[in-house]
Coordinates of C-alpha atoms and ligand atoms in Angstrom, one line a residue:
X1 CA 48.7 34.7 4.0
X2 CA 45.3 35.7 5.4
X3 CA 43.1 33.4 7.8
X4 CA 39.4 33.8 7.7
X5 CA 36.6 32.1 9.3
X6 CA 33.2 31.7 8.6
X7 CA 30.6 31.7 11.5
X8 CA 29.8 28.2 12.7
X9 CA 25.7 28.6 12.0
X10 CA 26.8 29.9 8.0
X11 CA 25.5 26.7 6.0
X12 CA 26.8 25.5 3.0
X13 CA 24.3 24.0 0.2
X14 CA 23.9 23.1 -3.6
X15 CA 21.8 25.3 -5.9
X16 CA 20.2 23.7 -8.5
X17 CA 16.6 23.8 -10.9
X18 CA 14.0 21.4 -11.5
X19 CA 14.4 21.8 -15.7
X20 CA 17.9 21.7 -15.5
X21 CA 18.2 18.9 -13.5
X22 CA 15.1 16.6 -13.7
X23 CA 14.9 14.8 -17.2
X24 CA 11.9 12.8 -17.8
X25 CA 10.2 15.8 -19.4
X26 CA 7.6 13.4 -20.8
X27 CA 6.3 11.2 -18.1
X28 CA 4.0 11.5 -14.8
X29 CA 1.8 13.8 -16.9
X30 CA 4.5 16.8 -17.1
X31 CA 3.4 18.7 -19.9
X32 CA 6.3 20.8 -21.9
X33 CA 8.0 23.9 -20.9
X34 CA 8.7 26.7 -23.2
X35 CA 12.4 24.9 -23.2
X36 CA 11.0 21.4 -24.4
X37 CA 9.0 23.4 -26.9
X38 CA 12.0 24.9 -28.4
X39 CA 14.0 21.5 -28.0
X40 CA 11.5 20.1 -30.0
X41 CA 11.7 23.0 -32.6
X42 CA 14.9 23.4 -33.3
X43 CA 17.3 21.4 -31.6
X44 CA 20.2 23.0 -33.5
X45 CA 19.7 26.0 -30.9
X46 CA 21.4 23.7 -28.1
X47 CA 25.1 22.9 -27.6
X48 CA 25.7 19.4 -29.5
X49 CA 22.0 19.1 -29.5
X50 CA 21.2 18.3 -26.1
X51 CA 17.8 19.8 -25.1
X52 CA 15.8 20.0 -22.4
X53 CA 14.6 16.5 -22.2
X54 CA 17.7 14.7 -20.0
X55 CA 18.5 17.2 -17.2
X56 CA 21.3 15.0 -15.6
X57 CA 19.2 12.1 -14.6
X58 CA 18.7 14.2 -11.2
X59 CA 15.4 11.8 -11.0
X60 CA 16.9 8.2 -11.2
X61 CA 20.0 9.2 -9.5
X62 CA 18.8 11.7 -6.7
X63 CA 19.6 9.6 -3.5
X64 CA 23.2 9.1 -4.7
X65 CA 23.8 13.2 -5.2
X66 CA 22.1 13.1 -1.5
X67 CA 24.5 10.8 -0.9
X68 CA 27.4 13.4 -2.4
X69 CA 25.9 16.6 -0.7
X70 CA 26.0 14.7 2.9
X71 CA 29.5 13.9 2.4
X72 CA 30.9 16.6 1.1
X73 CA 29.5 18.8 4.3
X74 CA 26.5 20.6 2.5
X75 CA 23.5 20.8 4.5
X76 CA 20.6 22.3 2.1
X77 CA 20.2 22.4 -1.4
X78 CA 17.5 23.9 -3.7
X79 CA 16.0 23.0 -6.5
X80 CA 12.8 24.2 -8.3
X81 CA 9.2 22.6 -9.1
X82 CA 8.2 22.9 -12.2
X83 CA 4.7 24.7 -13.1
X84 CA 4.8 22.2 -16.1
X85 CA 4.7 19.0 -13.8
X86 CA 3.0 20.0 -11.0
X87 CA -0.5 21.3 -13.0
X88 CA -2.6 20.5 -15.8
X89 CA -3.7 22.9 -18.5
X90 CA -6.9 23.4 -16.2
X91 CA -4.9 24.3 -13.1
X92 CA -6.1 21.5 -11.3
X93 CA -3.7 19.4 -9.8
X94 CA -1.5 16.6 -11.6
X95 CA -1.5 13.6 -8.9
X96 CA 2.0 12.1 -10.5
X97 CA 3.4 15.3 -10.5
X98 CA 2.5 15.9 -6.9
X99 CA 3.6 12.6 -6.2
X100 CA 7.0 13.5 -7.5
X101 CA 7.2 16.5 -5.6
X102 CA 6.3 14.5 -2.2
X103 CA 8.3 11.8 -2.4
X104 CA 11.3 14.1 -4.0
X105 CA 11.2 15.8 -0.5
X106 CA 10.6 12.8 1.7
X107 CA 14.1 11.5 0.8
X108 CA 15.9 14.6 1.1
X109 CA 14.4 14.7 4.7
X110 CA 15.7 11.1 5.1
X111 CA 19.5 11.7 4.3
X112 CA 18.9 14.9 6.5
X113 CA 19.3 17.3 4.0
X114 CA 16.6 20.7 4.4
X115 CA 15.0 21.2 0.6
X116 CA 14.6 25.2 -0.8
X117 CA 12.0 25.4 -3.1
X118 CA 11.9 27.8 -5.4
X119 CA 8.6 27.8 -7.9
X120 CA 9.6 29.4 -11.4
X121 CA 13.1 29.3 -13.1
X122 CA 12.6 30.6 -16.3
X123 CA 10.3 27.1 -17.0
X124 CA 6.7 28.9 -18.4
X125 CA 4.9 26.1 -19.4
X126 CA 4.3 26.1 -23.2
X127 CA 0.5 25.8 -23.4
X128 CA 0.5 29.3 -20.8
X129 CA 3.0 30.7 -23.7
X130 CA 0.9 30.4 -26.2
X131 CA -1.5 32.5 -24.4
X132 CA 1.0 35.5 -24.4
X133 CA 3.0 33.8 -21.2
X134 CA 4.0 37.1 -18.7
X135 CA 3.0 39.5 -21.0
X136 CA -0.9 38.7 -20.2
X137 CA -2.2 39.2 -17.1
X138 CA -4.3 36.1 -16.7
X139 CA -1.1 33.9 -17.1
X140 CA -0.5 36.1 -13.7
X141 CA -3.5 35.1 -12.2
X142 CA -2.5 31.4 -13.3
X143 CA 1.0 31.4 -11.6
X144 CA -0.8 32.8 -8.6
X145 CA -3.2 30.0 -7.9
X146 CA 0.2 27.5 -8.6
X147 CA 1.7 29.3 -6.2
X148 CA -1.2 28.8 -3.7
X149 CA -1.2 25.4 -4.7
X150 CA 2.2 24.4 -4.0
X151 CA 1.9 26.2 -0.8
X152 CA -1.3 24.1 -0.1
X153 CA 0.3 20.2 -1.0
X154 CA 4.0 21.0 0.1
X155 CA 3.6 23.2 2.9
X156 CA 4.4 20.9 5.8
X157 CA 7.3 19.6 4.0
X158 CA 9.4 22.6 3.0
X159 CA 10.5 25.8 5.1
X160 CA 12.1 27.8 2.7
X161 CA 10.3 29.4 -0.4
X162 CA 11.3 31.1 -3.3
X163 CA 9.5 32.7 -5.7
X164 CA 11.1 33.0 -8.8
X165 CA 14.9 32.7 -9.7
X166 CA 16.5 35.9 -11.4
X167 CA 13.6 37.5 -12.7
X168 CA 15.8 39.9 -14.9
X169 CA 17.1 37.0 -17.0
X170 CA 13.9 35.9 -19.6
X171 CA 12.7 39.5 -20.0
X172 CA 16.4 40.1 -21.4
X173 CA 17.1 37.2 -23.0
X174 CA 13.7 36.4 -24.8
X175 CA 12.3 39.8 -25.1
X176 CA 15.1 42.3 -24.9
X177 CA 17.9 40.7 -26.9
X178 CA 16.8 38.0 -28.6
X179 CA 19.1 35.2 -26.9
X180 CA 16.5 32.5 -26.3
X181 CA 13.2 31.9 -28.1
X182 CA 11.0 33.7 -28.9
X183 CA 14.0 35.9 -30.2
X184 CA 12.3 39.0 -29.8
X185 CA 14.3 42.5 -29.5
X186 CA 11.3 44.9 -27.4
X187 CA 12.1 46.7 -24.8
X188 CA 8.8 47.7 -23.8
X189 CA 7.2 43.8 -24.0
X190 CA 10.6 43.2 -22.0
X191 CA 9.6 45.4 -19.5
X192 CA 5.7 44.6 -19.5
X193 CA 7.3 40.9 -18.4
X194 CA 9.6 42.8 -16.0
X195 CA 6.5 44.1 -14.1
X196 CA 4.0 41.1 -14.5
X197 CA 6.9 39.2 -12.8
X198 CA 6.4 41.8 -9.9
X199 CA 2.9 41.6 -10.0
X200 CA 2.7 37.8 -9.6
X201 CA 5.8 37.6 -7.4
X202 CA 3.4 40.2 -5.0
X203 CA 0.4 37.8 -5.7
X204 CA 2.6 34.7 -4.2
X205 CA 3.8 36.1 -1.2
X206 CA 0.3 37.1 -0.4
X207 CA -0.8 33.8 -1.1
X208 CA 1.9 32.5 1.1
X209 CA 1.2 34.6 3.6
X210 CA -2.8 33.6 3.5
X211 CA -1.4 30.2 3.7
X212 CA 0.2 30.6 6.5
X213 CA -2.8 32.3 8.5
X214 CA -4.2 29.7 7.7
X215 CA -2.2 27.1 9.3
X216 CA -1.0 25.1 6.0
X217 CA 2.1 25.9 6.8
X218 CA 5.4 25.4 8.9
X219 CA 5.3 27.6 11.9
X220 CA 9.3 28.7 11.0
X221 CA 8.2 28.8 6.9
X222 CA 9.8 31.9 5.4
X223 CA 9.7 33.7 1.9
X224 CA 12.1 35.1 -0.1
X225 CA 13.2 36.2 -3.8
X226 CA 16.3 34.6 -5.8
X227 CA 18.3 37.5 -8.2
X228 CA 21.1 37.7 -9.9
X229 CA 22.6 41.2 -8.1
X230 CA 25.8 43.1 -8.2
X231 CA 26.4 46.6 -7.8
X232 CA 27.5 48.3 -11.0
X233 CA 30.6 49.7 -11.5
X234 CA 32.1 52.4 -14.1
X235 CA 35.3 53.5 -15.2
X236 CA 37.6 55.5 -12.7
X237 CA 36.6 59.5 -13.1
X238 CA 33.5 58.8 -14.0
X239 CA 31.5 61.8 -16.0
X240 CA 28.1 62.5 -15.5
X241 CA 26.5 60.3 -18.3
X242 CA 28.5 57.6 -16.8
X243 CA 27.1 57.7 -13.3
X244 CA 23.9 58.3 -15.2
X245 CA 24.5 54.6 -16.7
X246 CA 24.7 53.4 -13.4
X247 CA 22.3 55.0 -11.9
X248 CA 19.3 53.2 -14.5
X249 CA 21.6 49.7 -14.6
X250 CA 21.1 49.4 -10.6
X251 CA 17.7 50.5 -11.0
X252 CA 16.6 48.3 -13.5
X253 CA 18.5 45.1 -11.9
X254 CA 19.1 45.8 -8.5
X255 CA 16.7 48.7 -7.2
X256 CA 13.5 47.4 -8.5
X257 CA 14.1 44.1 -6.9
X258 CA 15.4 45.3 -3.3
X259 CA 12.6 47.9 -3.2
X260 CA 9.9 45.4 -4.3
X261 CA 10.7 42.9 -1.5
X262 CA 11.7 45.8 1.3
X263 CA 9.5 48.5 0.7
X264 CA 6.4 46.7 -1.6
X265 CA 7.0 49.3 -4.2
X266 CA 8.9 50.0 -7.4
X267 CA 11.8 52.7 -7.7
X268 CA 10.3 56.5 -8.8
X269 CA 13.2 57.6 -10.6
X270 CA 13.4 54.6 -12.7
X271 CA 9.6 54.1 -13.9
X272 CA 9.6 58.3 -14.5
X273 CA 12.9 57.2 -16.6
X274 CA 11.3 54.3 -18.3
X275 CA 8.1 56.8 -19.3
X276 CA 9.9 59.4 -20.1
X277 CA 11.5 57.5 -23.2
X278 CA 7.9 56.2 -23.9
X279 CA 8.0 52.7 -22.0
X280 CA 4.5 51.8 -21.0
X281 CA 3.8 49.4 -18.5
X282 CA 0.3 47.9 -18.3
X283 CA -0.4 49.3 -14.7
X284 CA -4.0 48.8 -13.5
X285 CA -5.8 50.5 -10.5
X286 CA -5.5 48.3 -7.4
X287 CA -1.7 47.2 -8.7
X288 CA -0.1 49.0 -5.8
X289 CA -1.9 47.8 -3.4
X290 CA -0.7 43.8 -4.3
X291 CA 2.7 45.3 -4.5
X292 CA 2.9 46.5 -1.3
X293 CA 2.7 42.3 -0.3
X294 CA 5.7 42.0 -2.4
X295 CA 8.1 41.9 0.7
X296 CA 9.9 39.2 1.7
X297 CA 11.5 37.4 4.7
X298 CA 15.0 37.0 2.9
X299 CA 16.9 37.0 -0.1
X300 CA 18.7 35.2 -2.4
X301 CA 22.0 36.4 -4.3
X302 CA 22.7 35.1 -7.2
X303 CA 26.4 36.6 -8.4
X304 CA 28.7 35.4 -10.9
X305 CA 30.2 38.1 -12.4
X306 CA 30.3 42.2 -11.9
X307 CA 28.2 44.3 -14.1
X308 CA 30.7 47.3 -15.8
X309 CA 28.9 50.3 -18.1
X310 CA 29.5 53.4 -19.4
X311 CA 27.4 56.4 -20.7
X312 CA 25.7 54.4 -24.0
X313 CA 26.9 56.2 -27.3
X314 CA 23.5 55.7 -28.5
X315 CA 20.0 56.6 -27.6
X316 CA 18.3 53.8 -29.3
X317 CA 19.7 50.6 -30.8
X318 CA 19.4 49.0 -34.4
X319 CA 15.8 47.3 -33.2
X320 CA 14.5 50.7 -31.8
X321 CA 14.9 49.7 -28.3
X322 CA 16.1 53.0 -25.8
X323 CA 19.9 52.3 -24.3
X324 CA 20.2 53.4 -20.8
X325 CA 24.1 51.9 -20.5
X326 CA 26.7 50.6 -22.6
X327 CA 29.1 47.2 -21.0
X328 CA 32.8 48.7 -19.8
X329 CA 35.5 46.5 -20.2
X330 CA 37.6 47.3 -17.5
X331 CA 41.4 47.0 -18.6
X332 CA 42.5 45.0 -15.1
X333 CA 39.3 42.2 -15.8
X334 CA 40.1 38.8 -15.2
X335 CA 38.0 36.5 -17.6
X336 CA 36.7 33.3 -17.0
X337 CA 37.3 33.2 -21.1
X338 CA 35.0 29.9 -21.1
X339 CA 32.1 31.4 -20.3
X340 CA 32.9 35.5 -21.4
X341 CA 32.5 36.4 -17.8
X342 CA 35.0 38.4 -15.6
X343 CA 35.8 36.8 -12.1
X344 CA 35.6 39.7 -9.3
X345 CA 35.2 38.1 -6.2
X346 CA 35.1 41.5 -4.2
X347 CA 31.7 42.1 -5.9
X348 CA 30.1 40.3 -3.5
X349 CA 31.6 42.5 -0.6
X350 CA 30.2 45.1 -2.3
X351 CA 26.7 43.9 -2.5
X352 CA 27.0 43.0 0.7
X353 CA 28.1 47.0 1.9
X354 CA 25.2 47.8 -0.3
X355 CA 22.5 45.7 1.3
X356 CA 23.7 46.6 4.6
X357 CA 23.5 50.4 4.0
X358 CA 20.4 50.7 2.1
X359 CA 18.2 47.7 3.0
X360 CA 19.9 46.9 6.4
X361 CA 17.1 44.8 7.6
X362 CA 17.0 42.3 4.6
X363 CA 19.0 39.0 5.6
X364 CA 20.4 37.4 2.5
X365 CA 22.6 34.4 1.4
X366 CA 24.3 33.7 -1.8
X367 CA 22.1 31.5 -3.3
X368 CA 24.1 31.0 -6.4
X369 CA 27.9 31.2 -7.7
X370 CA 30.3 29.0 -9.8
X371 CA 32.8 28.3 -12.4
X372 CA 31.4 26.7 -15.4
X373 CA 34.2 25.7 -17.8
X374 CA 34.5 23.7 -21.1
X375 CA 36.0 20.9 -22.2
X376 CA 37.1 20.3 -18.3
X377 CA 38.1 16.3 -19.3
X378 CA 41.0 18.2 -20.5
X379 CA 41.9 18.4 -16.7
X380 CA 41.4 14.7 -16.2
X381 CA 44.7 12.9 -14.3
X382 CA 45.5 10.4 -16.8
X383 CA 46.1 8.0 -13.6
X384 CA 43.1 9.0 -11.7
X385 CA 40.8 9.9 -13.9
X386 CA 40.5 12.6 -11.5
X387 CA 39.4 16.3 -12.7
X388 CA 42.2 18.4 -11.4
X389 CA 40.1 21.8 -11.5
X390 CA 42.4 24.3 -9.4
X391 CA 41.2 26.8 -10.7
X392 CA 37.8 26.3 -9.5
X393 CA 39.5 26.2 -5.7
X394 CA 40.3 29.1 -6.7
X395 CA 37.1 30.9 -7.4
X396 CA 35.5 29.6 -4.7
X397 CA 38.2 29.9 -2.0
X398 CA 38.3 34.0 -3.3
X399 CA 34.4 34.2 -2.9
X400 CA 34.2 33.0 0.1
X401 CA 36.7 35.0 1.2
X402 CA 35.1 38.1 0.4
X403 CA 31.7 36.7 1.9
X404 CA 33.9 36.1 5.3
X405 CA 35.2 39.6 4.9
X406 CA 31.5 41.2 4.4
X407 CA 30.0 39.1 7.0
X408 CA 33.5 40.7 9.6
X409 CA 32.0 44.2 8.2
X410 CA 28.3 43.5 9.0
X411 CA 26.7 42.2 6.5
X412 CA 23.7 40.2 6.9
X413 CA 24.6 37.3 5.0
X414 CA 23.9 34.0 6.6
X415 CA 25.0 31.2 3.7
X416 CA 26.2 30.2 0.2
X417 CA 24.8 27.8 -2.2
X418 CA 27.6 26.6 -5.3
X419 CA 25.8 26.3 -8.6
X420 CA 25.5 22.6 -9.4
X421 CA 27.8 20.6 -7.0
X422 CA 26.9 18.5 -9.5
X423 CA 27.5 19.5 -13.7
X424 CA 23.6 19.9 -15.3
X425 CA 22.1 21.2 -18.0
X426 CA 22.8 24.5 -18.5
X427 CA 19.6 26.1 -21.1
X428 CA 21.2 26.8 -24.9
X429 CA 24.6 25.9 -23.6
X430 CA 23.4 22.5 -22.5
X431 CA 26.3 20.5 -20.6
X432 CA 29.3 23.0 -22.3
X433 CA 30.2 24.3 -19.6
X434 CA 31.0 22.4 -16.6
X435 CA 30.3 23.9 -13.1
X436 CA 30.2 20.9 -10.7
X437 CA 32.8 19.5 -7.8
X438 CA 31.1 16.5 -9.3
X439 CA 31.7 15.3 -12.7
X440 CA 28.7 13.8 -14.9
X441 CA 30.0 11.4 -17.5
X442 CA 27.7 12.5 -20.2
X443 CA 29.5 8.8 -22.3
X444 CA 28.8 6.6 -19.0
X445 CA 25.0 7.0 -18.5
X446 CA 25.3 10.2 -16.4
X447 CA 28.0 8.9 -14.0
X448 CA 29.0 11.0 -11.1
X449 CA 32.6 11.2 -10.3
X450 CA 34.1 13.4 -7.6
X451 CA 36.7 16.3 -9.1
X452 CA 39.2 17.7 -7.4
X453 CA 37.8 20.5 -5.8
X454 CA 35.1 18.2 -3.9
X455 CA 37.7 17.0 -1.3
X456 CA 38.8 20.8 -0.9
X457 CA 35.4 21.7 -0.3
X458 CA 34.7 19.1 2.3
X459 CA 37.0 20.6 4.5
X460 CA 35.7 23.9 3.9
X461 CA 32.8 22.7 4.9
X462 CA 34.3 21.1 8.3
X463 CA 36.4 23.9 9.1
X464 CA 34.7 26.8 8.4
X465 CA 38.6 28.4 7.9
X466 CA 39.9 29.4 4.5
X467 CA 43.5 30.4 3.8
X468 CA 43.9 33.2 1.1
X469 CA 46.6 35.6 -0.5
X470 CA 46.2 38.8 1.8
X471 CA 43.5 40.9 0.2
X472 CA 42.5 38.3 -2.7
Ligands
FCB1 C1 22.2 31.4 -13.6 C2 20.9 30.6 -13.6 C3 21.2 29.1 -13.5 C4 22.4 28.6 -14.2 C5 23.6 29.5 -14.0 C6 24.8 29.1 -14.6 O1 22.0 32.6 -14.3 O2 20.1 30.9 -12.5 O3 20.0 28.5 -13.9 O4 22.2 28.3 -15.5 O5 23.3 30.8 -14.3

């Protein structure tokens, strides 16, 4: 057995998003998001048919998960405000919606928890989609004046800022492969979103920074950007068109990102790629120049799984779109068969080894990881009632072992957020899966109920000391 320790400033938190979490999708003059607009479309798209419109009753019941954070140790969590709430159509200001916001924050301060806020997570508002959403440069210029907005009203209250949440996720799964509505299967509108993202990420930090000149601001405020990284790996012996693969998978999910918010500037190799198989991106003269305020203070790492490709056996797939990389299935994967995704803690290490090499001055934390599993009531002690989830100990024990290990080897890695200490709403697959220490009865009017992991946690938390298998 293996003792590690964490160092004692690490904090622990709970990551967590405004439309996944807030309900009341109707009221204080919140307009609908692109995923109430596809709720109300076609409801048949969401697990059992639970859409957007309940989050887990995070409104009503907020003070009581405060309440659960405290005691089980965590110091910060982070949720996001939603574009849809906190403006009106004009961009002007929605006073219930601001309301929400302060008073959301107020009692986070008052059970002495510190609030991240991140500003987009996947959560366009619909009337902005309907005029072309990232793909048109004034819906840009829109999330830029939000941005400024929210920095204007909340910047007092909040010392950590995120931009936007994985920004790799909606151009893939709404405009790349056709996962989530609109359905569409473009690689070039996916990657005219990719870059608009990048342009109005740059836009926001500016207008953070302007902000902050200006004294709106806390004096210790800082910036950052929220992905979902991991370096990508390839079979053993790899041949050229393999490392090829890798080389445009890191680019496209990793590279672009890291040199956006280090360098204020997009990867060479992979935009002469992207051209070269006839992607154009709606660059416009003065573009580099608002990229160049793209960097950040910090960064946020969101990592589940490991990314695995191969040299693509294909050059262009049924819908036209160019293949860079094919998914490897590695023979030795261990699968978290509930939600299709392999469980590698080490990953993180590695991301770690990479950041520290190539972008050694960029702090980070890992803003999101977790086990989501389904039907977990199967777990329940028939006694207790009591979610025996051991395998979620697991996970996280093995994570954070890794994270101990990188942060022994230099890495700059200062804190880890679990996705949903408490189970929420999880986009198409709505409450299937279940990643929370806390249990929401879904039958008992969103009743929280600790599982098994949350008293391992708290003395994670209070310990800072983890006991592993040597090496796992
Ligand atoms: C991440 C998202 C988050 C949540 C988890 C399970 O990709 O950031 O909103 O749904 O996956």
């Amino acid at each position: 057995m293996e003792q590690l320790t964490l160092p004692k400033d690490f904090f622990f938190g709970a990551a967590m998003s405004g439309p996944q979490t807030e309900g009341e999708w109707k009221s204080g003059g919140k307009l609908e998001n692109l995923w109430d607009l596809w709720s109300n479309l076609e409801l048949d798209a969401f697990h059992n048919r639970v859409g957007s419109y309940g989050g887990n009753d995070f409104t009503r019941r907020h003070n009581e998960d405060f309440q659960i954070f405290k005691d089980l140790g965590l110091t910060s969590f982070r949720t996001s405000i939603q574009w849809s709430r906190l403006l009106d159509e004009d961009g002007n200001v929605n006073p219930e919606g601001e309301k929400y916001y302060h008073e959301l924050f107020a009692d986070a301060a008052a059970s002495g928890l510190e609030c991240f806020v991140n500003l987009y997570h996947f959560d366009m508002p619909a009337y902005l989609f309907r005029r072309g959403g990232w793909e048109n440069r004034e819906v840009v210029e829109a999330y830029a004046n939000y941005a400024a907005k929210a920095f204007e009203l909340f910047g007092k209250e909040i010392r950590c800022w995120f931009t936007f949440n994985e920004p790799i996720v909606e151009p893939d799964q709404r405009y790349q492969n056709g996962v989530w509505y609109p359905y569409l299967h473009n690689f070039n509108r996916a990657k005219v979103v990719q870059y608009n993202i990048s342009v109005a990420h740059s836009l926001a930090v500016a207008a953070y920074r302007r902000a902050k000149a200006a004294g709106l601001m806390r004096e210790d405020s800082r910036i950052g950007l929220i992905n979902c990284f991991t370096p990508p790996y390839t079979r053993e012996n790899p041949s050229e068109a393999d490392l090829e693969a890798v080389r445009m998978t890191d680019g496209i999910n990793n590279r672009w990102w890291l040199d956006l918010v280090t360098k204020g500037e997009l990867p060479a190799d992979v935009l002469d790629s992207l051209a070269s198989r006839g992607v154009e991106l709606p660059i416009r003269p003065g573009d580099a120049e608002i990229l160049a305020q793209g960097k950040v203070d910090w960064l946020g790492c969101n990592y589940y799984h490991p990314e695995r490709v191969q040299a693509p056996s294909r050059e262009v797939d049924e819908s036209g779109c160019p293949v860079f990389a094919e998914p490897y299935v590695w023979p030795e994967a261990k699968m978290n068969e509930s939600r299709g995704w392999e469980i590698y803690p080490k990953g993180i290490y590695d991301f770690g080894m990479k950041l520290k090499n190539e972008y050694p001055e960029l702090e980070f934390f890992v803003s999101e990881n977790g086990m989501g599993v389904e039907h977990e009531w199967d777990f329940r002690d028939a006694e207790t009632g009591v979610i025996q989830d051991d395998y979620r100990i697991e996970f996280v024990r093995e994570h954070l072992a890794w994270i101990a290990r990188a942060i022994a080897d230099g890495a700059n890695l200062v804190g880890y957020h679990y996705w949903a200490v408490v189970d929420n709403w999880s986009w198409s697959n709505a409450f299937k899966n279940r990643y929370g220490f806390v249990e929401v009865d879904l039958e008992d009017g969103y009743k929280r109920r600790l599982k098994k992991s949350a008293n391992w946690l708290r003395e994670v938390t209070k310990t800072h000391t983890l006991t592993v298998e040597e090496g796992k």
